[in-house]
Amino acid sequence: MIPVTFHGLLGKLHRPDASRASGLGVVLVPPHGVEALAATKSLRILAESLAERGHAVLRFDLPGTADSLGSDSDPGRLDAWVGAARAAASFLVAKGGASGIVMGGLRFGAAIATLAATGCESFAGLMLLDPVVKGRIYARELALTARALAEGARLDPDATTTEDGLLIAGLTTTNETLAAIRTVDLGRQAPPEVPTLVLHRPGAADAMSLASSWPARPDLAIEPIGGFEAISLSPTMATTPHEVIARAGDWLDSLPKRTARPAEPLEAARLSAPGYTEEALVFGEADRLFGVLCEPSVPAEGKPALIIVNAGRNSHVGWARSGVLLARELAAQGVASLRMDLAGIGDGRDRPGAPDTVDAVLYHPANASQVTAGVDLIAARGYRELTMLGACSGAYLALHHAAADPRIGGLILVNIQRFVWRPGETVEEAIASAYPLAASYAGKVFEARAWKRILTGERKVLPLVRAFSRRLGQRVAAIRPSEQTRQARLIMRTLSQRRVAMDLIFSENDAGLGDLALHFGSGGRWLLREGIPPITVVPAADHDMTPPEARRTVVERVSALVGRRGAARGSDAA
């Protein structure tokens, strides 16, 4: 995988071995919104698989999304996305060694790929994966998805509809974009005159309708296939649809080969905007890790920098694009940053032989050396005042790395779930037990919705009782600190004695507050005695800090901590 940039977009080019090159290049257009975050790993594995078969592949971030420049609130999004897909095809011809282009995409990305096919350079095929066929149906689906995700996160579903448009998992789809989406109807498009593969979920009526809208011919295949549901809307819980990947590869292999062009040298993958320049990099052992280094045009005194570690299996982009937006805002303050993907997350290539499970990635011992590689990278660029930011599992990694690495002088932990890993506990068990604190349920004892979730089976009672019973037992046992509590306190005392500036941030009623109380007492009173700043609790926020106000609080706390370190430096110099 080679990071590339073109037309203000960040892409990843997967080149085949020259001896096996088919001359075909595949443009993979990502889905829309939160689906793109959840599908990052699956699309990477699809691209890797196709490259191994001899096909060049280019993945890229649509304008205003992920690592590309712009905002999802910019005007003319649909036209910009279609234009970007055509630009990706031209780039793949010019730089990827392809002489025939297959336009492909997932979900709404498949619709974009179809629209972009008209006028596409060297058009040789169309590959639609679980395609959105009718935009007006998809627009209604987006509204329902926004509400369902908010409800699942215990947020106000009515707040997802705003004057500007829809807020879907913290990402904006404007009214203008929704109106443009509603105009899309692939069945009314001129049928492609190239080999076409449509893979859809079993029973997907809109995708199956293409069989009657597009004239039947030998090189048009419309097939049901399982696995698309596994991608889901959650990057942490998503699994890779291997059956889909295998079928797509077999179909591409059946297409007529083209003459492969010599691959051209590529420049460093850099994007520049007022106030910053970003460079996408692969690094670490066997170039398995991926990161984006965001450097300010004018570095602050001391060249401060922030290292952002993956939260769960969210890619480096961050939930609701939080990693990207934070990095660019810090750059305006003169602070550099590295947002990175560990192996097996997002654009980080999997460790050899590692299964595609949360236990093989999150809290895994192999992560320690990978975090070190990220710190080494940014330190090698001359940055010395290093702060680490982690949320959820990333907070655990940041905490343990900061305790062991004297180069780290600042630490922000957001919704940390485990200060010390519990012997014998699996990651799946830890996720399953991450219920809101008992206080949040006690406050809803007379709320019909809470009872409905239990009575309908949406929230299972037995695991809930077990979780609360375990927490009660742990609180009682904490009167005499356990070995895990002693370890957690030693880590925090080590950081305090090293004068590492720290902030602990929790969403209101987050399950991680239970682990905090277990080791440090209610509200972290032991930490206060050690001189560690008070815990920041963000009201009306979910675990992912989805509401804009919650993410703004995190940005402000990060800025304040970096500023606090700068003030301390100035005081020491005086």
PDB file of N, CA and C in Angstrom, residues 167-241:
ATOM      1  N   LEU A 167     -27.684  14.928  11.323  1.00  0.00           N
ATOM      2  CA  LEU A 167     -26.469  14.564  12.047  1.00  0.00           C
ATOM      3  C   LEU A 167     -26.501  13.058  12.232  1.00  0.00           C
ATOM      4  N   ILE A 168     -25.634  12.359  11.511  1.00  0.00           N
ATOM      5  CA  ILE A 168     -25.608  10.899  11.559  1.00  0.00           C
ATOM      6  C   ILE A 168     -24.294  10.468  12.211  1.00  0.00           C
ATOM      7  N   ALA A 169     -24.385   9.997  13.467  1.00  0.00           N
ATOM      8  CA  ALA A 169     -23.190   9.631  14.229  1.00  0.00           C
ATOM      9  C   ALA A 169     -22.197  10.783  14.265  1.00  0.00           C
ATOM     10  N   GLY A 170     -22.715  11.996  14.402  1.00  0.00           N
ATOM     11  CA  GLY A 170     -21.867  13.173  14.519  1.00  0.00           C
ATOM     12  C   GLY A 170     -21.435  13.785  13.207  1.00  0.00           C
ATOM     13  N   LEU A 171     -21.750  13.160  12.084  1.00  0.00           N
ATOM     14  CA  LEU A 171     -21.383  13.681  10.768  1.00  0.00           C
ATOM     15  C   LEU A 171     -22.588  14.339  10.108  1.00  0.00           C
ATOM     16  N   THR A 172     -22.355  15.466   9.472  1.00  0.00           N
ATOM     17  CA  THR A 172     -23.443  16.222   8.866  1.00  0.00           C
ATOM     18  C   THR A 172     -23.678  15.795   7.417  1.00  0.00           C
ATOM     19  N   THR A 173     -24.921  15.536   7.083  1.00  0.00           N
ATOM     20  CA  THR A 173     -25.355  15.426   5.697  1.00  0.00           C
ATOM     21  C   THR A 173     -26.333  16.576   5.476  1.00  0.00           C
ATOM     22  N   THR A 174     -25.920  17.571   4.718  1.00  0.00           N
ATOM     23  CA  THR A 174     -26.708  18.794   4.600  1.00  0.00           C
ATOM     24  C   THR A 174     -27.993  18.557   3.818  1.00  0.00           C
ATOM     25  N   ASN A 175     -28.910  19.502   3.980  1.00  0.00           N
ATOM     26  CA  ASN A 175     -30.159  19.419   3.217  1.00  0.00           C
ATOM     27  C   ASN A 175     -29.896  19.433   1.716  1.00  0.00           C
ATOM     28  N   GLU A 176     -28.902  20.219   1.298  1.00  0.00           N
ATOM     29  CA  GLU A 176     -28.559  20.258  -0.123  1.00  0.00           C
ATOM     30  C   GLU A 176     -28.059  18.891  -0.593  1.00  0.00           C
ATOM     31  N   THR A 177     -27.208  18.261   0.212  1.00  0.00           N
ATOM     32  CA  THR A 177     -26.690  16.932  -0.158  1.00  0.00           C
ATOM     33  C   THR A 177     -27.810  15.909  -0.176  1.00  0.00           C
ATOM     34  N   LEU A 178     -28.701  15.971   0.807  1.00  0.00           N
ATOM     35  CA  LEU A 178     -29.831  15.040   0.830  1.00  0.00           C
ATOM     36  C   LEU A 178     -30.700  15.205  -0.416  1.00  0.00           C
ATOM     37  N   ALA A 179     -30.922  16.448  -0.817  1.00  0.00           N
ATOM     38  CA  ALA A 179     -31.722  16.692  -2.026  1.00  0.00           C
ATOM     39  C   ALA A 179     -31.041  16.104  -3.254  1.00  0.00           C
ATOM     40  N   ALA A 180     -29.719  16.242  -3.323  1.00  0.00           N
ATOM     41  CA  ALA A 180     -28.982  15.677  -4.457  1.00  0.00           C
ATOM     42  C   ALA A 180     -29.027  14.152  -4.429  1.00  0.00           C
ATOM     43  N   ILE A 181     -28.915  13.569  -3.240  1.00  0.00           N
ATOM     44  CA  ILE A 181     -28.972  12.112  -3.114  1.00  0.00           C
ATOM     45  C   ILE A 181     -30.315  11.588  -3.608  1.00  0.00           C
ATOM     46  N   ARG A 182     -31.398  12.314  -3.302  1.00  0.00           N
ATOM     47  CA  ARG A 182     -32.732  11.857  -3.698  1.00  0.00           C
ATOM     48  C   ARG A 182     -32.912  11.798  -5.209  1.00  0.00           C
ATOM     49  N   THR A 183     -32.116  12.525  -5.950  1.00  0.00           N
ATOM     50  CA  THR A 183     -32.248  12.516  -7.413  1.00  0.00           C
ATOM     51  C   THR A 183     -31.630  11.284  -8.050  1.00  0.00           C
ATOM     52  N   VAL A 184     -30.829  10.536  -7.291  1.00  0.00           N
ATOM     53  CA  VAL A 184     -30.112   9.390  -7.848  1.00  0.00           C
ATOM     54  C   VAL A 184     -31.062   8.211  -8.034  1.00  0.00           C
ATOM     55  N   ASP A 185     -31.042   7.624  -9.219  1.00  0.00           N
ATOM     56  CA  ASP A 185     -31.793   6.399  -9.495  1.00  0.00           C
ATOM     57  C   ASP A 185     -31.026   5.640 -10.564  1.00  0.00           C
ATOM     58  N   LEU A 186     -30.291   4.615 -10.141  1.00  0.00           N
ATOM     59  CA  LEU A 186     -29.437   3.890 -11.086  1.00  0.00           C
ATOM     60  C   LEU A 186     -30.261   3.189 -12.153  1.00  0.00           C
ATOM     61  N   GLY A 187     -31.496   2.832 -11.811  1.00  0.00           N
ATOM     62  CA  GLY A 187     -32.339   2.157 -12.791  1.00  0.00           C
ATOM     63  C   GLY A 187     -32.670   3.041 -13.982  1.00  0.00           C
ATOM     64  N   ARG A 188     -32.584   4.353 -13.799  1.00  0.00           N
ATOM     65  CA  ARG A 188     -32.866   5.283 -14.891  1.00  0.00           C
ATOM     66  C   ARG A 188     -31.598   5.729 -15.610  1.00  0.00           C
ATOM     67  N   GLN A 189     -30.449   5.271 -15.109  1.00  0.00           N
ATOM     68  CA  GLN A 189     -29.195   5.569 -15.803  1.00  0.00           C
ATOM     69  C   GLN A 189     -29.097   4.711 -17.060  1.00  0.00           C
ATOM     70  N   ALA A 190     -28.397   5.227 -18.040  1.00  0.00           N
ATOM     71  CA  ALA A 190     -28.125   4.407 -19.219  1.00  0.00           C
ATOM     72  C   ALA A 190     -27.351   3.173 -18.780  1.00  0.00           C
ATOM     73  N   PRO A 191     -27.792   1.974 -19.155  1.00  0.00           N
ATOM     74  CA  PRO A 191     -27.112   0.759 -18.696  1.00  0.00           C
ATOM     75  C   PRO A 191     -25.661   0.736 -19.163  1.00  0.00           C
ATOM     76  N   PRO A 192     -24.756   0.319 -18.305  1.00  0.00           N
ATOM     77  CA  PRO A 192     -23.349   0.273 -18.700  1.00  0.00           C
ATOM     78  C   PRO A 192     -23.136  -0.726 -19.835  1.00  0.00           C
ATOM     79  N   GLU A 193     -22.250  -0.372 -20.744  1.00  0.00           N
ATOM     80  CA  GLU A 193     -21.970  -1.250 -21.881  1.00  0.00           C
ATOM     81  C   GLU A 193     -20.636  -1.963 -21.695  1.00  0.00           C
ATOM     82  N   VAL A 194     -20.320  -2.265 -20.461  1.00  0.00           N
ATOM     83  CA  VAL A 194     -19.092  -2.970 -20.123  1.00  0.00           C
ATOM     84  C   VAL A 194     -19.476  -4.115 -19.187  1.00  0.00           C
ATOM     85  N   PRO A 195     -18.598  -5.092 -18.992  1.00  0.00           N
ATOM     86  CA  PRO A 195     -18.887  -6.142 -18.016  1.00  0.00           C
ATOM     87  C   PRO A 195     -19.245  -5.535 -16.653  1.00  0.00           C
ATOM     88  N   THR A 196     -20.323  -6.028 -16.062  1.00  0.00           N
ATOM     89  CA  THR A 196     -20.841  -5.444 -14.821  1.00  0.00           C
ATOM     90  C   THR A 196     -21.174  -6.546 -13.827  1.00  0.00           C
ATOM     91  N   LEU A 197     -20.742  -6.327 -12.582  1.00  0.00           N
ATOM     92  CA  LEU A 197     -21.064  -7.236 -11.485  1.00  0.00           C
ATOM     93  C   LEU A 197     -21.811  -6.449 -10.422  1.00  0.00           C
ATOM     94  N   VAL A 198     -22.992  -6.950 -10.031  1.00  0.00           N
ATOM     95  CA  VAL A 198     -23.762  -6.365  -8.929  1.00  0.00           C
ATOM     96  C   VAL A 198     -23.924  -7.447  -7.867  1.00  0.00           C
ATOM     97  N   LEU A 199     -23.302  -7.240  -6.708  1.00  0.00           N
ATOM     98  CA  LEU A 199     -23.462  -8.150  -5.578  1.00  0.00           C
ATOM     99  C   LEU A 199     -24.317  -7.436  -4.534  1.00  0.00           C
ATOM    100  N   HIS A 200     -25.392  -8.100  -4.097  1.00  0.00           N
ATOM    101  CA  HIS A 200     -26.301  -7.432  -3.172  1.00  0.00           C
ATOM    102  C   HIS A 200     -26.704  -8.364  -2.040  1.00  0.00           C
ATOM    103  N   ARG A 201     -27.207  -7.776  -0.973  1.00  0.00           N
ATOM    104  CA  ARG A 201     -27.726  -8.557   0.144  1.00  0.00           C
ATOM    105  C   ARG A 201     -28.921  -9.383  -0.331  1.00  0.00           C
ATOM    106  N   PRO A 202     -29.076 -10.596   0.162  1.00  0.00           N
ATOM    107  CA  PRO A 202     -30.264 -11.373  -0.200  1.00  0.00           C
ATOM    108  C   PRO A 202     -31.536 -10.611   0.164  1.00  0.00           C
ATOM    109  N   GLY A 203     -32.450 -10.518  -0.788  1.00  0.00           N
ATOM    110  CA  GLY A 203     -33.714  -9.845  -0.544  1.00  0.00           C
ATOM    111  C   GLY A 203     -33.690  -8.349  -0.760  1.00  0.00           C
ATOM    112  N   ALA A 204     -32.566  -7.782  -1.222  1.00  0.00           N
ATOM    113  CA  ALA A 204     -32.484  -6.334  -1.456  1.00  0.00           C
ATOM    114  C   ALA A 204     -33.249  -5.999  -2.728  1.00  0.00           C
ATOM    115  N   ALA A 205     -34.491  -5.531  -2.571  1.00  0.00           N
ATOM    116  CA  ALA A 205     -35.377  -5.335  -3.718  1.00  0.00           C
ATOM    117  C   ALA A 205     -34.857  -4.277  -4.675  1.00  0.00           C
ATOM    118  N   ASP A 206     -34.272  -3.188  -4.150  1.00  0.00           N
ATOM    119  CA  ASP A 206     -33.831  -2.123  -5.054  1.00  0.00           C
ATOM    120  C   ASP A 206     -32.684  -2.595  -5.936  1.00  0.00           C
ATOM    121  N   ALA A 207     -31.741  -3.364  -5.353  1.00  0.00           N
ATOM    122  CA  ALA A 207     -30.629  -3.874  -6.163  1.00  0.00           C
ATOM    123  C   ALA A 207     -31.125  -4.882  -7.186  1.00  0.00           C
ATOM    124  N   MET A 208     -32.066  -5.754  -6.776  1.00  0.00           N
ATOM    125  CA  MET A 208     -32.599  -6.748  -7.708  1.00  0.00           C
ATOM    126  C   MET A 208     -33.392  -6.088  -8.840  1.00  0.00           C
ATOM    127  N   SER A 209     -33.907  -4.871  -8.581  1.00  0.00           N
ATOM    128  CA  SER A 209     -34.689  -4.187  -9.611  1.00  0.00           C
ATOM    129  C   SER A 209     -33.839  -3.823 -10.821  1.00  0.00           C
ATOM    130  N   LEU A 210     -32.524  -3.781 -10.659  1.00  0.00           N
ATOM    131  CA  LEU A 210     -31.651  -3.481 -11.793  1.00  0.00           C
ATOM    132  C   LEU A 210     -31.749  -4.554 -12.870  1.00  0.00           C
ATOM    133  N   ALA A 211     -32.135  -5.769 -12.471  1.00  0.00           N
ATOM    134  CA  ALA A 211     -32.267  -6.851 -13.451  1.00  0.00           C
ATOM    135  C   ALA A 211     -33.357  -6.556 -14.475  1.00  0.00           C
ATOM    136  N   SER A 212     -34.381  -5.814 -14.035  1.00  0.00           N
ATOM    137  CA  SER A 212     -35.433  -5.444 -14.979  1.00  0.00           C
ATOM    138  C   SER A 212     -35.179  -4.081 -15.616  1.00  0.00           C
ATOM    139  N   SER A 213     -34.408  -3.228 -14.936  1.00  0.00           N
ATOM    140  CA  SER A 213     -34.126  -1.894 -15.482  1.00  0.00           C
ATOM    141  C   SER A 213     -33.043  -1.927 -16.541  1.00  0.00           C
ATOM    142  N   TRP A 214     -32.066  -2.799 -16.356  1.00  0.00           N
ATOM    143  CA  TRP A 214     -30.955  -2.898 -17.311  1.00  0.00           C
ATOM    144  C   TRP A 214     -31.161  -4.137 -18.177  1.00  0.00           C
ATOM    145  N   PRO A 215     -31.085  -4.005 -19.482  1.00  0.00           N
ATOM    146  CA  PRO A 215     -31.307  -5.161 -20.363  1.00  0.00           C
ATOM    147  C   PRO A 215     -30.345  -6.307 -20.046  1.00  0.00           C
ATOM    148  N   ALA A 216     -30.896  -7.511 -20.057  1.00  0.00           N
ATOM    149  CA  ALA A 216     -30.072  -8.682 -19.771  1.00  0.00           C
ATOM    150  C   ALA A 216     -29.063  -8.902 -20.888  1.00  0.00           C
ATOM    151  N   ARG A 217     -27.869  -9.282 -20.478  1.00  0.00           N
ATOM    152  CA  ARG A 217     -26.830  -9.625 -21.449  1.00  0.00           C
ATOM    153  C   ARG A 217     -25.812 -10.525 -20.747  1.00  0.00           C
ATOM    154  N   PRO A 218     -24.993 -11.247 -21.506  1.00  0.00           N
ATOM    155  CA  PRO A 218     -24.100 -12.236 -20.897  1.00  0.00           C
ATOM    156  C   PRO A 218     -23.099 -11.649 -19.901  1.00  0.00           C
ATOM    157  N   ASP A 219     -22.682 -10.394 -20.086  1.00  0.00           N
ATOM    158  CA  ASP A 219     -21.647  -9.850 -19.202  1.00  0.00           C
ATOM    159  C   ASP A 219     -22.235  -8.998 -18.072  1.00  0.00           C
ATOM    160  N   LEU A 220     -23.541  -9.154 -17.784  1.00  0.00           N
ATOM    161  CA  LEU A 220     -24.168  -8.502 -16.632  1.00  0.00           C
ATOM    162  C   LEU A 220     -24.551  -9.575 -15.614  1.00  0.00           C
ATOM    163  N   ALA A 221     -23.959  -9.515 -14.428  1.00  0.00           N
ATOM    164  CA  ALA A 221     -24.244 -10.484 -13.371  1.00  0.00           C
ATOM    165  C   ALA A 221     -24.793  -9.738 -12.159  1.00  0.00           C
ATOM    166  N   ILE A 222     -26.005 -10.101 -11.725  1.00  0.00           N
ATOM    167  CA  ILE A 222     -26.630  -9.512 -10.537  1.00  0.00           C
ATOM    168  C   ILE A 222     -26.904 -10.662  -9.578  1.00  0.00           C
ATOM    169  N   GLU A 223     -26.194 -10.702  -8.473  1.00  0.00           N
ATOM    170  CA  GLU A 223     -26.205 -11.892  -7.613  1.00  0.00           C
ATOM    171  C   GLU A 223     -26.385 -11.529  -6.141  1.00  0.00           C
ATOM    172  N   PRO A 224     -27.203 -12.319  -5.420  1.00  0.00           N
ATOM    173  CA  PRO A 224     -27.261 -12.164  -3.958  1.00  0.00           C
ATOM    174  C   PRO A 224     -26.044 -12.843  -3.326  1.00  0.00           C
ATOM    175  N   ILE A 225     -25.596 -12.298  -2.216  1.00  0.00           N
ATOM    176  CA  ILE A 225     -24.452 -12.876  -1.522  1.00  0.00           C
ATOM    177  C   ILE A 225     -24.476 -12.425  -0.066  1.00  0.00           C
ATOM    178  N   GLY A 226     -24.029 -13.271   0.823  1.00  0.00           N
ATOM    179  CA  GLY A 226     -24.013 -12.927   2.241  1.00  0.00           C
ATOM    180  C   GLY A 226     -22.726 -12.228   2.644  1.00  0.00           C
ATOM    181  N   GLY A 227     -22.798 -11.536   3.749  1.00  0.00           N
ATOM    182  CA  GLY A 227     -21.593 -10.936   4.311  1.00  0.00           C
ATOM    183  C   GLY A 227     -21.622  -9.428   4.460  1.00  0.00           C
ATOM    184  N   PHE A 228     -22.480  -8.755   3.688  1.00  0.00           N
ATOM    185  CA  PHE A 228     -22.502  -7.296   3.767  1.00  0.00           C
ATOM    186  C   PHE A 228     -22.952  -6.822   5.148  1.00  0.00           C
ATOM    187  N   GLU A 229     -23.842  -7.585   5.789  1.00  0.00           N
ATOM    188  CA  GLU A 229     -24.318  -7.186   7.099  1.00  0.00           C
ATOM    189  C   GLU A 229     -23.189  -7.136   8.120  1.00  0.00           C
ATOM    190  N   ALA A 230     -22.132  -7.938   7.877  1.00  0.00           N
ATOM    191  CA  ALA A 230     -21.035  -8.026   8.849  1.00  0.00           C
ATOM    192  C   ALA A 230     -20.222  -6.740   8.933  1.00  0.00           C
ATOM    193  N   ILE A 231     -20.297  -5.902   7.884  1.00  0.00           N
ATOM    194  CA  ILE A 231     -19.550  -4.644   7.931  1.00  0.00           C
ATOM    195  C   ILE A 231     -20.191  -3.714   8.942  1.00  0.00           C
ATOM    196  N   SER A 232     -21.490  -3.660   8.987  1.00  0.00           N
ATOM    197  CA  SER A 232     -22.282  -2.935   9.978  1.00  0.00           C
ATOM    198  C   SER A 232     -21.942  -1.456  10.030  1.00  0.00           C
ATOM    199  N   LEU A 233     -22.392  -0.793  11.095  1.00  0.00           N
ATOM    200  CA  LEU A 233     -22.124   0.628  11.300  1.00  0.00           C
ATOM    201  C   LEU A 233     -21.102   0.853  12.399  1.00  0.00           C
ATOM    202  N   SER A 234     -20.555  -0.233  12.953  1.00  0.00           N
ATOM    203  CA  SER A 234     -19.596  -0.129  14.049  1.00  0.00           C
ATOM    204  C   SER A 234     -18.244  -0.666  13.612  1.00  0.00           C
ATOM    205  N   PRO A 235     -17.217   0.175  13.516  1.00  0.00           N
ATOM    206  CA  PRO A 235     -15.891  -0.321  13.139  1.00  0.00           C
ATOM    207  C   PRO A 235     -15.363  -1.373  14.112  1.00  0.00           C
ATOM    208  N   THR A 236     -15.669  -1.228  15.386  1.00  0.00           N
ATOM    209  CA  THR A 236     -15.137  -2.163  16.376  1.00  0.00           C
ATOM    210  C   THR A 236     -15.734  -3.547  16.209  1.00  0.00           C
ATOM    211  N   MET A 237     -17.023  -3.625  15.890  1.00  0.00           N
ATOM    212  CA  MET A 237     -17.687  -4.918  15.798  1.00  0.00           C
ATOM    213  C   MET A 237     -17.766  -5.454  14.369  1.00  0.00           C
ATOM    214  N   ALA A 238     -17.330  -4.691  13.378  1.00  0.00           N
ATOM    215  CA  ALA A 238     -17.413  -5.131  11.985  1.00  0.00           C
ATOM    216  C   ALA A 238     -16.496  -6.330  11.731  1.00  0.00           C
ATOM    217  N   THR A 239     -16.921  -7.201  10.845  1.00  0.00           N
ATOM    218  CA  THR A 239     -16.072  -8.303  10.385  1.00  0.00           C
ATOM    219  C   THR A 239     -15.995  -8.252   8.862  1.00  0.00           C
ATOM    220  N   THR A 240     -14.960  -8.849   8.321  1.00  0.00           N
ATOM    221  CA  THR A 240     -14.678  -8.743   6.894  1.00  0.00           C
ATOM    222  C   THR A 240     -15.537  -9.722   6.088  1.00  0.00           C
ATOM    223  N   PRO A 241     -16.217  -9.274   5.037  1.00  0.00           N
ATOM    224  CA  PRO A 241     -17.048 -10.161   4.208  1.00  0.00           C
ATOM    225  C   PRO A 241     -16.198 -10.932   3.195  1.00  0.00           C
TER     226      PRO A 241
END
